[in-house]
Amino acid sequence: LEFRRVLFRSDKYKSALASSSVDTQKDAISSLGGLVAMDNSAAFDLLFGFLMKLVPPQNSDTTKLMVDVLRKLHPYQNRKKLIGPLVDTLFQTESNQQTRGWYTAVFKFLEECDLEETDKYFTKMKESDHFSYRIKKKIDDIITRASHFR
């Protein structure tokens, strides 16, 4: 368990994430992802904060970056902390060809969560005019699959 107590210098990562260099950002994301996998909550908070600053994705490059960050956050043990904010990003993001990857990544994440944790968010999404029939159908499919595995 001692290996989890890695010295975490958030200022180093904050400046790297704020860099205008995409390569520098990607290196920081990768390093933070490794720390998140070791259940480092400070790394999780920093990476999650970075993700929320990217919302809503404006183009396919931002979408790809957001999907990469979400993949790095995925192993975090307290994943249910992500559910509400991720659903909120969908309310802020227009569904189109450039943002489809983000929608797909968030739905994949939600599909892997317990239905008890996602149910109220799915209900909120289904009741909203923001989402198309196709997206609401996807939600119904996720609920149906989850119900079969209970």
JSON list of N, CA and C in Angstrom, two decimals, residues 15-55:
[
{"chain": "A", "resi": 15, "resn": "SER", "atom": "N", "xyz": [0.21, 23.21, -14.52]},
{"chain": "A", "resi": 15, "resn": "SER", "atom": "CA", "xyz": [0.82, 24.00, -15.59]},
{"chain": "A", "resi": 15, "resn": "SER", "atom": "C", "xyz": [0.89, 23.20, -16.89]},
{"chain": "A", "resi": 16, "resn": "ALA", "atom": "N", "xyz": [1.11, 21.90, -16.79]},
{"chain": "A", "resi": 16, "resn": "ALA", "atom": "CA", "xyz": [1.14, 21.08, -17.99]},
{"chain": "A", "resi": 16, "resn": "ALA", "atom": "C", "xyz": [-0.24, 21.00, -18.65]},
{"chain": "A", "resi": 17, "resn": "LEU", "atom": "N", "xyz": [-1.28, 20.87, -17.84]},
{"chain": "A", "resi": 17, "resn": "LEU", "atom": "CA", "xyz": [-2.64, 20.83, -18.40]},
{"chain": "A", "resi": 17, "resn": "LEU", "atom": "C", "xyz": [-3.05, 22.17, -18.99]},
{"chain": "A", "resi": 18, "resn": "ALA", "atom": "N", "xyz": [-2.52, 23.25, -18.46]},
{"chain": "A", "resi": 18, "resn": "ALA", "atom": "CA", "xyz": [-2.84, 24.59, -18.96]},
{"chain": "A", "resi": 18, "resn": "ALA", "atom": "C", "xyz": [-1.99, 24.97, -20.18]},
{"chain": "A", "resi": 19, "resn": "SER", "atom": "N", "xyz": [-1.04, 24.14, -20.52]},
{"chain": "A", "resi": 19, "resn": "SER", "atom": "CA", "xyz": [-0.14, 24.42, -21.64]},
{"chain": "A", "resi": 19, "resn": "SER", "atom": "C", "xyz": [-0.90, 24.50, -22.97]},
{"chain": "A", "resi": 20, "resn": "SER", "atom": "N", "xyz": [-0.39, 25.30, -23.87]},
{"chain": "A", "resi": 20, "resn": "SER", "atom": "CA", "xyz": [-0.98, 25.38, -25.21]},
{"chain": "A", "resi": 20, "resn": "SER", "atom": "C", "xyz": [-0.51, 24.21, -26.08]},
{"chain": "A", "resi": 21, "resn": "SER", "atom": "N", "xyz": [0.46, 23.48, -25.60]},
{"chain": "A", "resi": 21, "resn": "SER", "atom": "CA", "xyz": [0.98, 22.32, -26.33]},
{"chain": "A", "resi": 21, "resn": "SER", "atom": "C", "xyz": [0.12, 21.09, -26.03]},
{"chain": "A", "resi": 22, "resn": "VAL", "atom": "N", "xyz": [-0.49, 20.55, -27.07]},
{"chain": "A", "resi": 22, "resn": "VAL", "atom": "CA", "xyz": [-1.32, 19.37, -26.91]},
{"chain": "A", "resi": 22, "resn": "VAL", "atom": "C", "xyz": [-0.48, 18.19, -26.42]},
{"chain": "A", "resi": 23, "resn": "ASP", "atom": "N", "xyz": [0.76, 18.07, -26.89]},
{"chain": "A", "resi": 23, "resn": "ASP", "atom": "CA", "xyz": [1.63, 16.98, -26.45]},
{"chain": "A", "resi": 23, "resn": "ASP", "atom": "C", "xyz": [1.92, 17.07, -24.95]},
{"chain": "A", "resi": 24, "resn": "THR", "atom": "N", "xyz": [2.15, 18.28, -24.45]},
{"chain": "A", "resi": 24, "resn": "THR", "atom": "CA", "xyz": [2.39, 18.48, -23.02]},
{"chain": "A", "resi": 24, "resn": "THR", "atom": "C", "xyz": [1.15, 18.10, -22.22]},
{"chain": "A", "resi": 25, "resn": "GLN", "atom": "N", "xyz": [-0.01, 18.50, -22.72]},
{"chain": "A", "resi": 25, "resn": "GLN", "atom": "CA", "xyz": [-1.27, 18.14, -22.06]},
{"chain": "A", "resi": 25, "resn": "GLN", "atom": "C", "xyz": [-1.45, 16.63, -22.03]},
{"chain": "A", "resi": 26, "resn": "LYS", "atom": "N", "xyz": [-1.19, 15.98, -23.16]},
{"chain": "A", "resi": 26, "resn": "LYS", "atom": "CA", "xyz": [-1.38, 14.53, -23.24]},
{"chain": "A", "resi": 26, "resn": "LYS", "atom": "C", "xyz": [-0.43, 13.79, -22.30]},
{"chain": "A", "resi": 27, "resn": "ASP", "atom": "N", "xyz": [0.81, 14.29, -22.18]},
{"chain": "A", "resi": 27, "resn": "ASP", "atom": "CA", "xyz": [1.76, 13.67, -21.24]},
{"chain": "A", "resi": 27, "resn": "ASP", "atom": "C", "xyz": [1.25, 13.78, -19.80]},
{"chain": "A", "resi": 28, "resn": "ALA", "atom": "N", "xyz": [0.73, 14.97, -19.46]},
{"chain": "A", "resi": 28, "resn": "ALA", "atom": "CA", "xyz": [0.19, 15.17, -18.11]},
{"chain": "A", "resi": 28, "resn": "ALA", "atom": "C", "xyz": [-1.03, 14.28, -17.88]},
{"chain": "A", "resi": 29, "resn": "ILE", "atom": "N", "xyz": [-1.90, 14.18, -18.87]},
{"chain": "A", "resi": 29, "resn": "ILE", "atom": "CA", "xyz": [-3.09, 13.34, -18.76]},
{"chain": "A", "resi": 29, "resn": "ILE", "atom": "C", "xyz": [-2.68, 11.89, -18.54]},
{"chain": "A", "resi": 30, "resn": "SER", "atom": "N", "xyz": [-1.69, 11.44, -19.28]},
{"chain": "A", "resi": 30, "resn": "SER", "atom": "CA", "xyz": [-1.22, 10.06, -19.15]},
{"chain": "A", "resi": 30, "resn": "SER", "atom": "C", "xyz": [-0.64, 9.81, -17.75]},
{"chain": "A", "resi": 31, "resn": "SER", "atom": "N", "xyz": [0.19, 10.72, -17.28]},
{"chain": "A", "resi": 31, "resn": "SER", "atom": "CA", "xyz": [0.78, 10.57, -15.94]},
{"chain": "A", "resi": 31, "resn": "SER", "atom": "C", "xyz": [-0.29, 10.60, -14.86]},
{"chain": "A", "resi": 32, "resn": "LEU", "atom": "N", "xyz": [-1.21, 11.54, -14.97]},
{"chain": "A", "resi": 32, "resn": "LEU", "atom": "CA", "xyz": [-2.29, 11.62, -13.99]},
{"chain": "A", "resi": 32, "resn": "LEU", "atom": "C", "xyz": [-3.17, 10.37, -14.03]},
{"chain": "A", "resi": 33, "resn": "GLY", "atom": "N", "xyz": [-3.38, 9.84, -15.23]},
{"chain": "A", "resi": 33, "resn": "GLY", "atom": "CA", "xyz": [-4.16, 8.61, -15.38]},
{"chain": "A", "resi": 33, "resn": "GLY", "atom": "C", "xyz": [-3.53, 7.46, -14.61]},
{"chain": "A", "resi": 34, "resn": "GLY", "atom": "N", "xyz": [-2.21, 7.38, -14.64]},
{"chain": "A", "resi": 34, "resn": "GLY", "atom": "CA", "xyz": [-1.51, 6.34, -13.88]},
{"chain": "A", "resi": 34, "resn": "GLY", "atom": "C", "xyz": [-1.71, 6.51, -12.39]},
{"chain": "A", "resi": 35, "resn": "LEU", "atom": "N", "xyz": [-1.68, 7.76, -11.94]},
{"chain": "A", "resi": 35, "resn": "LEU", "atom": "CA", "xyz": [-1.90, 8.03, -10.51]},
{"chain": "A", "resi": 35, "resn": "LEU", "atom": "C", "xyz": [-3.35, 7.74, -10.12]},
{"chain": "A", "resi": 36, "resn": "VAL", "atom": "N", "xyz": [-4.29, 8.06, -11.02]},
{"chain": "A", "resi": 36, "resn": "VAL", "atom": "CA", "xyz": [-5.70, 7.75, -10.75]},
{"chain": "A", "resi": 36, "resn": "VAL", "atom": "C", "xyz": [-5.88, 6.24, -10.61]},
{"chain": "A", "resi": 37, "resn": "ALA", "atom": "N", "xyz": [-5.21, 5.49, -11.46]},
{"chain": "A", "resi": 37, "resn": "ALA", "atom": "CA", "xyz": [-5.31, 4.02, -11.40]},
{"chain": "A", "resi": 37, "resn": "ALA", "atom": "C", "xyz": [-4.79, 3.48, -10.07]},
{"chain": "A", "resi": 38, "resn": "MET", "atom": "N", "xyz": [-3.90, 4.24, -9.42]},
{"chain": "A", "resi": 38, "resn": "MET", "atom": "CA", "xyz": [-3.41, 3.85, -8.09]},
{"chain": "A", "resi": 38, "resn": "MET", "atom": "C", "xyz": [-4.28, 4.47, -6.99]},
{"chain": "A", "resi": 39, "resn": "ASP", "atom": "N", "xyz": [-5.45, 4.98, -7.40]},
{"chain": "A", "resi": 39, "resn": "ASP", "atom": "CA", "xyz": [-6.45, 5.53, -6.49]},
{"chain": "A", "resi": 39, "resn": "ASP", "atom": "C", "xyz": [-5.98, 6.81, -5.80]},
{"chain": "A", "resi": 40, "resn": "ASN", "atom": "N", "xyz": [-5.23, 7.63, -6.52]},
{"chain": "A", "resi": 40, "resn": "ASN", "atom": "CA", "xyz": [-4.77, 8.91, -5.99]},
{"chain": "A", "resi": 40, "resn": "ASN", "atom": "C", "xyz": [-5.89, 9.94, -6.19]},
{"chain": "A", "resi": 41, "resn": "SER", "atom": "N", "xyz": [-6.53, 10.32, -5.11]},
{"chain": "A", "resi": 41, "resn": "SER", "atom": "CA", "xyz": [-7.69, 11.21, -5.21]},
{"chain": "A", "resi": 41, "resn": "SER", "atom": "C", "xyz": [-7.31, 12.62, -5.67]},
{"chain": "A", "resi": 42, "resn": "ALA", "atom": "N", "xyz": [-6.12, 13.10, -5.33]},
{"chain": "A", "resi": 42, "resn": "ALA", "atom": "CA", "xyz": [-5.69, 14.43, -5.78]},
{"chain": "A", "resi": 42, "resn": "ALA", "atom": "C", "xyz": [-5.51, 14.45, -7.30]},
{"chain": "A", "resi": 43, "resn": "ALA", "atom": "N", "xyz": [-4.95, 13.38, -7.84]},
{"chain": "A", "resi": 43, "resn": "ALA", "atom": "CA", "xyz": [-4.80, 13.28, -9.29]},
{"chain": "A", "resi": 43, "resn": "ALA", "atom": "C", "xyz": [-6.17, 13.20, -9.96]},
{"chain": "A", "resi": 44, "resn": "PHE", "atom": "N", "xyz": [-7.08, 12.44, -9.35]},
{"chain": "A", "resi": 44, "resn": "PHE", "atom": "CA", "xyz": [-8.43, 12.35, -9.87]},
{"chain": "A", "resi": 44, "resn": "PHE", "atom": "C", "xyz": [-9.08, 13.73, -9.92]},
{"chain": "A", "resi": 45, "resn": "ASP", "atom": "N", "xyz": [-9.01, 14.46, -8.82]},
{"chain": "A", "resi": 45, "resn": "ASP", "atom": "CA", "xyz": [-9.63, 15.79, -8.75]},
{"chain": "A", "resi": 45, "resn": "ASP", "atom": "C", "xyz": [-9.06, 16.73, -9.80]},
{"chain": "A", "resi": 46, "resn": "LEU", "atom": "N", "xyz": [-7.76, 16.70, -9.98]},
{"chain": "A", "resi": 46, "resn": "LEU", "atom": "CA", "xyz": [-7.12, 17.58, -10.96]},
{"chain": "A", "resi": 46, "resn": "LEU", "atom": "C", "xyz": [-7.54, 17.21, -12.38]},
{"chain": "A", "resi": 47, "resn": "LEU", "atom": "N", "xyz": [-7.55, 15.94, -12.69]},
{"chain": "A", "resi": 47, "resn": "LEU", "atom": "CA", "xyz": [-7.91, 15.49, -14.03]},
{"chain": "A", "resi": 47, "resn": "LEU", "atom": "C", "xyz": [-9.40, 15.71, -14.30]},
{"chain": "A", "resi": 48, "resn": "PHE", "atom": "N", "xyz": [-10.22, 15.47, -13.30]},
{"chain": "A", "resi": 48, "resn": "PHE", "atom": "CA", "xyz": [-11.65, 15.69, -13.47]},
{"chain": "A", "resi": 48, "resn": "PHE", "atom": "C", "xyz": [-11.96, 17.18, -13.65]},
{"chain": "A", "resi": 49, "resn": "GLY", "atom": "N", "xyz": [-11.27, 18.03, -12.90]},
{"chain": "A", "resi": 49, "resn": "GLY", "atom": "CA", "xyz": [-11.43, 19.48, -13.06]},
{"chain": "A", "resi": 49, "resn": "GLY", "atom": "C", "xyz": [-11.04, 19.94, -14.46]},
{"chain": "A", "resi": 50, "resn": "PHE", "atom": "N", "xyz": [-9.97, 19.37, -14.98]},
{"chain": "A", "resi": 50, "resn": "PHE", "atom": "CA", "xyz": [-9.54, 19.67, -16.35]},
{"chain": "A", "resi": 50, "resn": "PHE", "atom": "C", "xyz": [-10.61, 19.26, -17.35]},
{"chain": "A", "resi": 51, "resn": "LEU", "atom": "N", "xyz": [-11.18, 18.08, -17.17]},
{"chain": "A", "resi": 51, "resn": "LEU", "atom": "CA", "xyz": [-12.24, 17.61, -18.06]},
{"chain": "A", "resi": 51, "resn": "LEU", "atom": "C", "xyz": [-13.43, 18.56, -18.06]},
{"chain": "A", "resi": 52, "resn": "MET", "atom": "N", "xyz": [-13.84, 19.00, -16.89]},
{"chain": "A", "resi": 52, "resn": "MET", "atom": "CA", "xyz": [-15.01, 19.86, -16.79]},
{"chain": "A", "resi": 52, "resn": "MET", "atom": "C", "xyz": [-14.79, 21.23, -17.45]},
{"chain": "A", "resi": 53, "resn": "LYS", "atom": "N", "xyz": [-13.53, 21.66, -17.53]},
{"chain": "A", "resi": 53, "resn": "LYS", "atom": "CA", "xyz": [-13.23, 22.93, -18.20]},
{"chain": "A", "resi": 53, "resn": "LYS", "atom": "C", "xyz": [-13.34, 22.81, -19.72]},
{"chain": "A", "resi": 54, "resn": "LEU", "atom": "N", "xyz": [-13.31, 21.60, -20.23]},
{"chain": "A", "resi": 54, "resn": "LEU", "atom": "CA", "xyz": [-13.39, 21.38, -21.68]},
{"chain": "A", "resi": 54, "resn": "LEU", "atom": "C", "xyz": [-14.83, 21.33, -22.19]},
{"chain": "A", "resi": 55, "resn": "VAL", "atom": "N", "xyz": [-15.80, 21.25, -21.28]},
{"chain": "A", "resi": 55, "resn": "VAL", "atom": "CA", "xyz": [-17.20, 21.10, -21.63]},
{"chain": "A", "resi": 55, "resn": "VAL", "atom": "C", "xyz": [-17.79, 22.43, -22.07]}
]
